[in-house]
mmCIF file of C-alpha atoms and ligand atoms in Angstrom:
data_model
loop_
_atom_site.group_PDB
_atom_site.id
_atom_site.type_symbol
_atom_site.label_atom_id
_atom_site.label_comp_id
_atom_site.label_asym_id
_atom_site.label_seq_id
_atom_site.Cartn_x
_atom_site.Cartn_y
_atom_site.Cartn_z
ATOM 1 C CA UNK A 90 93.148 104.431 115.032
ATOM 2 C CA UNK A 91 96.266 104.805 117.194
ATOM 3 C CA UNK A 92 95.142 105.040 120.859
ATOM 4 C CA UNK A 93 97.250 105.852 123.992
ATOM 5 C CA UNK A 94 99.484 102.752 123.835
ATOM 6 C CA UNK A 95 100.311 103.280 120.230
ATOM 7 C CA UNK A 96 101.113 106.980 120.509
ATOM 8 C CA UNK A 97 103.286 106.346 123.604
ATOM 9 C CA UNK A 98 105.063 103.769 121.743
ATOM 10 C CA UNK A 99 105.723 106.076 118.833
ATOM 11 C CA UNK A 100 106.801 108.761 121.469
ATOM 12 C CA UNK A 101 109.155 106.518 123.179
ATOM 13 C CA UNK A 102 110.938 105.636 119.905
ATOM 14 C CA UNK A 103 111.115 109.190 118.552
ATOM 15 C CA UNK A 104 112.257 110.758 121.662
ATOM 16 C CA UNK A 105 115.966 109.467 121.748
ATOM 17 C CA UNK A 106 116.413 110.076 118.047
ATOM 18 C CA UNK A 107 114.940 113.552 117.915
ATOM 19 C CA UNK A 108 115.610 115.176 121.285
ATOM 20 C CA UNK A 109 118.502 117.697 120.897
ATOM 21 C CA UNK A 110 118.544 117.709 117.211
ATOM 22 C CA UNK A 111 118.016 120.386 114.827
ATOM 23 C CA UNK A 112 115.489 120.406 111.985
ATOM 24 C CA UNK A 113 117.721 121.307 109.074
ATOM 25 C CA UNK A 114 114.863 120.765 106.570
ATOM 26 C CA UNK A 115 111.081 120.461 106.834
ATOM 27 C CA UNK A 116 109.155 119.449 103.722
ATOM 28 C CA UNK A 117 105.397 119.235 104.158
ATOM 29 C CA UNK A 118 103.749 117.667 101.182
ATOM 30 C CA UNK A 119 99.982 117.882 101.876
ATOM 31 C CA UNK A 120 98.074 121.091 102.493
ATOM 32 C CA UNK A 121 95.484 119.094 104.496
ATOM 33 C CA UNK A 122 98.028 118.351 107.190
ATOM 34 C CA UNK A 123 98.285 122.064 108.360
ATOM 35 C CA UNK A 124 95.051 123.718 107.119
ATOM 36 C CA UNK A 125 93.816 126.366 107.475
ATOM 37 C CA UNK A 126 97.508 127.420 107.822
ATOM 38 C CA UNK A 127 99.644 127.410 104.725
ATOM 39 C CA UNK A 128 101.942 124.449 104.669
ATOM 40 C CA UNK A 129 104.967 126.587 103.788
ATOM 41 C CA UNK A 130 104.311 128.899 106.644
ATOM 42 C CA UNK A 131 104.361 125.805 108.951
ATOM 43 C CA UNK A 132 107.359 124.475 107.223
ATOM 44 C CA UNK A 133 109.295 127.795 107.515
ATOM 45 C CA UNK A 134 108.369 128.285 111.212
ATOM 46 C CA UNK A 135 109.815 124.796 112.026
ATOM 47 C CA UNK A 136 112.984 124.843 109.923
ATOM 48 C CA UNK A 137 116.208 125.759 111.766
ATOM 49 C CA UNK A 138 114.647 124.970 115.198
ATOM 50 C CA UNK A 139 115.905 122.353 117.609
ATOM 51 C CA UNK A 140 113.812 119.757 119.481
ATOM 52 C CA UNK A 141 113.894 119.869 123.142
ATOM 53 C CA UNK A 142 111.515 117.004 123.916
ATOM 54 C CA UNK A 143 109.014 114.701 122.353
ATOM 55 C CA UNK A 144 105.996 114.445 124.729
ATOM 56 C CA UNK A 145 102.525 112.782 124.575
ATOM 57 C CA UNK A 146 99.144 113.905 126.011
ATOM 58 C CA UNK A 147 96.210 111.722 125.249
ATOM 59 C CA UNK A 148 96.569 110.776 121.609
ATOM 60 C CA UNK A 149 98.547 113.857 120.715
ATOM 61 C CA UNK A 150 102.417 114.284 120.302
ATOM 62 C CA UNK A 151 104.035 117.370 120.970
ATOM 63 C CA UNK A 152 107.513 118.175 119.667
ATOM 64 C CA UNK A 153 108.709 121.009 121.954
ATOM 65 C CA UNK A 154 111.080 123.423 120.306
ATOM 66 C CA UNK A 155 113.867 125.621 121.505
ATOM 67 C CA UNK A 156 112.404 128.632 119.964
ATOM 68 C CA UNK A 157 109.315 128.420 122.273
ATOM 69 C CA UNK A 158 107.238 126.842 119.652
ATOM 70 C CA UNK A 159 105.501 123.375 119.867
ATOM 71 C CA UNK A 160 104.537 121.172 116.815
ATOM 72 C CA UNK A 161 101.267 119.305 117.994
ATOM 73 C CA UNK A 162 100.574 116.167 115.856
ATOM 74 C CA UNK A 163 97.372 114.140 115.813
ATOM 75 C CA UNK A 164 97.716 110.916 113.944
ATOM 76 C CA UNK A 165 93.819 110.513 113.633
ATOM 77 C CA UNK A 166 93.012 107.369 111.669
ATOM 78 C CA UNK A 167 96.189 106.366 109.820
ATOM 79 C CA UNK A 168 99.006 108.739 110.707
ATOM 80 C CA UNK A 169 102.531 107.303 111.429
ATOM 81 C CA UNK A 170 106.090 108.062 111.506
ATOM 82 C CA UNK A 171 109.072 106.159 110.168
ATOM 83 C CA UNK A 172 112.765 106.403 109.752
ATOM 84 C CA UNK A 173 112.480 104.334 106.423
ATOM 85 C CA UNK A 174 111.131 105.980 103.169
ATOM 86 C CA UNK A 175 107.558 104.832 102.595
ATOM 87 C CA UNK A 176 104.424 105.292 100.332
ATOM 88 C CA UNK A 177 101.944 108.012 101.163
ATOM 89 C CA UNK A 178 104.439 110.442 102.707
ATOM 90 C CA UNK A 179 102.900 113.591 103.695
ATOM 91 C CA UNK A 180 105.847 115.319 105.399
ATOM 92 C CA UNK A 181 109.616 114.810 105.761
ATOM 93 C CA UNK A 182 111.834 116.020 108.541
ATOM 94 C CA UNK A 183 115.588 116.115 107.947
ATOM 95 C CA UNK A 184 117.838 116.221 111.249
ATOM 96 C CA UNK A 185 121.333 117.655 111.601
ATOM 97 C CA UNK A 186 122.752 114.225 112.114
ATOM 98 C CA UNK A 187 121.371 113.190 108.698
ATOM 99 C CA UNK A 188 118.233 111.374 110.157
ATOM 100 C CA UNK A 189 115.204 111.542 107.712
ATOM 101 C CA UNK A 190 111.836 111.044 109.526
ATOM 102 C CA UNK A 191 108.880 110.638 107.171
ATOM 103 C CA UNK A 192 105.242 111.245 108.353
ATOM 104 C CA UNK A 193 102.963 108.663 106.482
ATOM 105 C CA UNK A 194 99.231 109.005 106.343
ATOM 106 C CA UNK A 195 97.054 106.965 103.921
ATOM 107 C CA UNK A 196 93.753 108.576 104.793
ATOM 108 C CA UNK A 197 95.013 112.029 105.432
ATOM 109 C CA UNK A 198 93.010 112.987 108.418
ATOM 110 C CA UNK A 199 96.177 113.645 110.592
ATOM 111 C CA UNK A 200 96.925 117.109 111.651
ATOM 112 C CA UNK A 201 99.915 119.216 112.234
ATOM 113 C CA UNK A 202 99.687 122.398 114.402
ATOM 114 C CA UNK A 203 102.114 124.832 115.475
ATOM 115 C CA UNK A 204 101.528 126.558 118.825
ATOM 116 C CA UNK A 205 103.491 128.807 121.262
ATOM 117 C CA UNK A 206 104.653 126.665 124.151
ATOM 118 C CA UNK A 207 102.742 128.781 126.527
ATOM 119 C CA UNK A 208 99.230 128.008 124.568
ATOM 120 C CA UNK A 209 100.057 124.105 124.443
ATOM 121 C CA UNK A 210 98.718 123.356 128.014
ATOM 122 C CA UNK A 211 95.548 125.453 127.718
ATOM 123 C CA UNK A 212 95.011 123.706 124.276
ATOM 124 C CA UNK A 213 95.491 120.226 125.232
ATOM 125 C CA UNK A 214 93.571 120.607 128.586
ATOM 126 C CA UNK A 215 90.522 121.782 126.694
ATOM 127 C CA UNK A 216 90.666 118.509 124.805
ATOM 128 C CA UNK A 217 91.828 115.954 127.233
ATOM 129 C CA UNK A 218 90.808 114.676 130.611
ATOM 130 C CA UNK A 219 93.305 113.348 133.149
ATOM 131 C CA UNK A 220 96.166 111.017 131.820
ATOM 132 C CA UNK A 221 94.811 107.580 132.771
ATOM 133 C CA UNK A 222 98.177 106.429 134.084
ATOM 134 C CA UNK A 223 98.797 109.417 136.169
ATOM 135 C CA UNK A 224 97.827 109.998 139.725
ATOM 136 C CA UNK A 225 95.076 112.667 138.484
ATOM 137 C CA UNK A 226 92.934 109.887 137.130
ATOM 138 C CA UNK A 227 91.096 108.686 140.209
ATOM 139 C CA UNK A 228 88.230 106.314 140.734
ATOM 140 C CA UNK A 229 86.421 109.473 142.239
ATOM 141 C CA UNK A 230 86.886 111.523 138.923
ATOM 142 C CA UNK A 231 85.746 108.555 136.707
ATOM 143 C CA UNK A 232 82.652 107.911 139.024
ATOM 144 C CA UNK A 233 81.885 111.769 138.869
ATOM 145 C CA UNK A 234 81.933 111.696 135.090
ATOM 146 C CA UNK A 235 79.970 108.536 134.682
ATOM 147 C CA UNK A 236 77.247 109.704 137.136
ATOM 148 C CA UNK A 237 76.087 112.643 135.014
ATOM 149 C CA UNK A 238 75.776 110.733 131.660
ATOM 150 C CA UNK A 239 73.059 108.578 130.631
ATOM 151 C CA UNK A 240 74.827 107.475 127.382
ATOM 152 C CA UNK A 241 76.369 103.879 126.993
ATOM 153 C CA UNK A 242 79.217 103.739 129.231
ATOM 154 C CA UNK A 243 81.437 102.755 126.480
ATOM 155 C CA UNK A 244 80.552 105.888 124.555
ATOM 156 C CA UNK A 245 81.338 107.943 127.512
ATOM 157 C CA UNK A 246 84.675 106.285 128.021
ATOM 158 C CA UNK A 247 85.639 107.333 124.383
ATOM 159 C CA UNK A 248 85.037 110.921 125.321
ATOM 160 C CA UNK A 249 88.748 112.256 125.605
ATOM 161 C CA UNK A 250 87.616 114.707 128.222
ATOM 162 C CA UNK A 251 86.693 111.817 130.470
ATOM 163 C CA UNK A 252 89.871 109.671 129.905
ATOM 164 C CA UNK A 253 92.590 110.969 127.573
ATOM 165 C CA UNK A 254 93.902 108.632 125.020
ATOM 166 C CA UNK A 255 91.201 105.807 125.294
ATOM 167 C CA UNK A 256 89.737 104.593 122.061
ATOM 168 C CA UNK A 257 87.733 101.788 120.620
ATOM 169 C CA UNK A 258 90.072 98.980 121.258
ATOM 170 C CA UNK A 259 91.056 99.609 124.893
ATOM 171 C CA UNK A 260 87.698 100.682 125.907
ATOM 172 C CA UNK A 261 86.371 97.179 124.777
ATOM 173 C CA UNK A 262 89.217 95.512 126.592
ATOM 174 C CA UNK A 263 88.718 97.650 129.831
ATOM 175 C CA UNK A 264 85.008 96.903 129.941
ATOM 176 C CA UNK A 265 85.758 93.160 129.445
ATOM 177 C CA UNK A 266 88.295 93.142 132.365
ATOM 178 C CA UNK A 267 85.684 95.094 134.629
ATOM 179 C CA UNK A 268 82.912 92.803 133.576
ATOM 180 C CA UNK A 269 80.682 95.807 132.691
ATOM 181 C CA UNK A 270 78.408 95.599 129.805
ATOM 182 C CA UNK A 271 79.357 98.344 127.116
ATOM 183 C CA UNK A 272 75.556 99.367 126.627
ATOM 184 C CA UNK A 273 74.917 99.999 130.384
ATOM 185 C CA UNK A 274 73.776 103.656 130.960
ATOM 186 C CA UNK A 275 76.941 105.265 132.523
ATOM 187 C CA UNK A 276 75.104 106.664 135.541
ATOM 188 C CA UNK A 277 73.788 103.174 136.526
ATOM 189 C CA UNK A 278 77.142 101.947 137.415
ATOM 190 C CA UNK A 279 77.599 101.271 141.081
ATOM 191 C CA UNK A 280 80.649 102.026 143.165
ATOM 192 C CA UNK A 281 82.183 98.547 142.783
ATOM 193 C CA UNK A 282 81.788 98.517 139.154
ATOM 194 C CA UNK A 283 83.323 101.909 138.915
ATOM 195 C CA UNK A 284 86.265 100.746 140.951
ATOM 196 C CA UNK A 285 86.788 97.804 138.690
ATOM 197 C CA UNK A 286 86.563 99.882 135.598
ATOM 198 C CA UNK A 287 89.144 102.294 136.907
ATOM 199 C CA UNK A 288 91.563 99.709 137.545
ATOM 200 C CA UNK A 289 90.867 97.917 134.207
ATOM 201 C CA UNK A 290 91.298 100.980 132.120
ATOM 202 C CA UNK A 291 94.941 101.237 133.559
ATOM 203 C CA UNK A 292 95.691 97.673 133.246
ATOM 204 C CA UNK A 293 94.433 97.433 129.569
ATOM 205 C CA UNK A 294 96.549 100.472 128.597
ATOM 206 C CA UNK A 295 99.612 99.278 130.499
ATOM 207 C CA UNK A 296 99.464 95.747 128.629
ATOM 208 C CA UNK A 297 99.026 97.812 125.398
ATOM 209 C CA UNK A 298 102.289 99.854 126.219
ATOM 210 C CA UNK A 299 104.230 96.732 127.224
ATOM 211 C CA UNK A 300 103.247 95.091 123.771
ATOM 212 C CA UNK A 301 104.162 98.236 121.920
ATOM 213 C CA UNK A 302 100.662 98.850 120.900
ATOM 214 C CA UNK A 303 98.548 96.801 118.561
ATOM 215 C CA UNK A 304 98.864 96.411 114.707
ATOM 216 C CA UNK A 305 95.565 96.151 112.979
ATOM 217 C CA UNK A 306 96.263 97.600 109.399
ATOM 218 C CA UNK A 307 98.387 100.692 109.105
ATOM 219 C CA UNK A 308 100.136 101.011 112.433
ATOM 220 C CA UNK A 309 103.923 100.679 112.458
ATOM 221 C CA UNK A 310 106.406 101.867 115.063
ATOM 222 C CA UNK A 311 108.845 104.475 113.862
ATOM 223 C CA UNK A 312 111.591 101.823 113.927
ATOM 224 C CA UNK A 313 109.258 99.840 111.462
ATOM 225 C CA UNK A 314 108.209 96.895 113.838
ATOM 226 C CA UNK A 315 104.663 95.785 114.431
ATOM 227 C CA UNK A 316 102.988 96.063 117.778
ATOM 228 C CA UNK A 317 102.178 92.836 119.628
ATOM 229 C CA UNK A 318 98.974 93.728 121.466
ATOM 230 C CA UNK A 319 96.690 92.160 118.790
ATOM 231 C CA UNK A 320 97.761 88.980 120.088
ATOM 232 C CA UNK A 321 96.686 89.864 123.752
ATOM 233 C CA UNK A 322 93.000 91.051 122.869
ATOM 234 C CA UNK A 323 90.478 89.520 125.202
ATOM 235 C CA UNK A 324 87.453 90.505 123.210
ATOM 236 C CA UNK A 325 88.284 93.177 120.641
ATOM 237 C CA UNK A 326 87.702 91.690 117.084
ATOM 238 C CA UNK A 327 87.073 88.189 118.444
ATOM 239 C CA UNK A 328 83.296 87.727 117.751
ATOM 240 C CA UNK A 329 82.528 84.026 117.983
ATOM 241 C CA UNK A 330 85.676 82.959 119.618
ATOM 242 C CA UNK A 331 85.516 81.777 123.320
ATOM 243 C CA UNK A 332 85.702 84.346 126.126
ATOM 244 C CA UNK A 333 89.175 83.845 127.822
ATOM 245 C CA UNK A 334 87.340 83.730 131.290
ATOM 246 C CA UNK A 335 84.338 81.896 130.824
ATOM 247 C CA UNK A 336 84.353 80.177 127.304
ATOM 248 C CA UNK A 337 81.162 81.727 126.146
ATOM 249 C CA UNK A 338 81.411 82.924 122.511
ATOM 250 C CA UNK A 339 82.149 86.604 122.233
ATOM 251 C CA UNK A 340 79.402 88.798 120.890
ATOM 252 C CA UNK A 341 79.603 91.791 118.391
ATOM 253 C CA UNK A 342 77.388 94.732 118.629
ATOM 254 C CA UNK A 343 77.431 98.567 117.973
ATOM 255 C CA UNK A 344 77.685 101.268 120.542
ATOM 256 C CA UNK A 345 77.598 104.995 119.534
ATOM 257 C CA UNK A 346 78.322 103.723 115.892
ATOM 258 C CA UNK A 347 81.482 101.695 116.855
ATOM 259 C CA UNK A 348 81.925 98.028 116.549
ATOM 260 C CA UNK A 349 81.907 96.722 120.191
ATOM 261 C CA UNK A 350 82.874 93.308 121.565
ATOM 262 C CA UNK A 351 81.907 91.810 124.708
ATOM 263 C CA UNK A 352 81.210 88.639 126.629
ATOM 264 C CA UNK A 353 77.284 88.090 126.972
ATOM 265 C CA UNK A 354 77.893 86.128 130.278
ATOM 266 C CA UNK A 355 80.627 88.133 131.934
ATOM 267 C CA UNK A 356 79.328 91.365 130.972
ATOM 268 C CA UNK A 357 75.441 91.006 131.397
ATOM 269 C CA UNK A 358 73.209 93.837 130.184
ATOM 270 C CA UNK A 359 71.709 94.468 133.601
ATOM 271 C CA UNK A 360 74.944 94.535 135.645
ATOM 272 C CA UNK A 361 75.494 92.243 138.604
HETATM 273 ZN ZN1 ZN B 698 82.904 85.628 129.637
#
């Protein structure tokens, strides 16, 4: 599933091609994308409008339109955008400069929602905590959210209302960087561990953005390239391989139903 670095990479490649352009034709091919709203109704609302900006909040992409509407896209498991024709196209946007942008989604969990621009902030604020790379994401905020939860710290990090945009990959990477065991009850972390975790979340996400995200199976950037972050993983998907810090084989477990990788030595179950 695309996480913050992947969605940010997509946003940064779409923005220069889309901003200022008019949607001359909008074709939505899959009713699941817009339900419960009829796909023709959504296409009609978008057609003829111009794109002011392409923004990101958490894992959401928002196309802000001149009319005061916004198209809010969540890629879920396998959604992606591409400038080249491809298989599994669920929607196609044609721009006034001849650009054809396809939305591809193999597993069809992605969503397109049209909102009034005025509703957008409230809608997104209800689903997302602070942006982890913004000044509003502080150690104090993170500590406050962890202190009231007895669930495993990794499960709490995946809650988008705690940290917007973090998912399975970058949560594992951040916990390894912070030397915190993913199964520790969130409220048991001490101030020093929270400080390390806060810094590690930002560092893991920044590395992901620099590498244009990670390519596991479906993900491609809109320009068609693969991300490079998968070559930078310290723990994710690396069970049995040596920990880059101490050489101990990386272990795999499940936390909250999600595959979870960690170093048994650097991330001891009892904390440090
Ligand atoms: Zn280690």
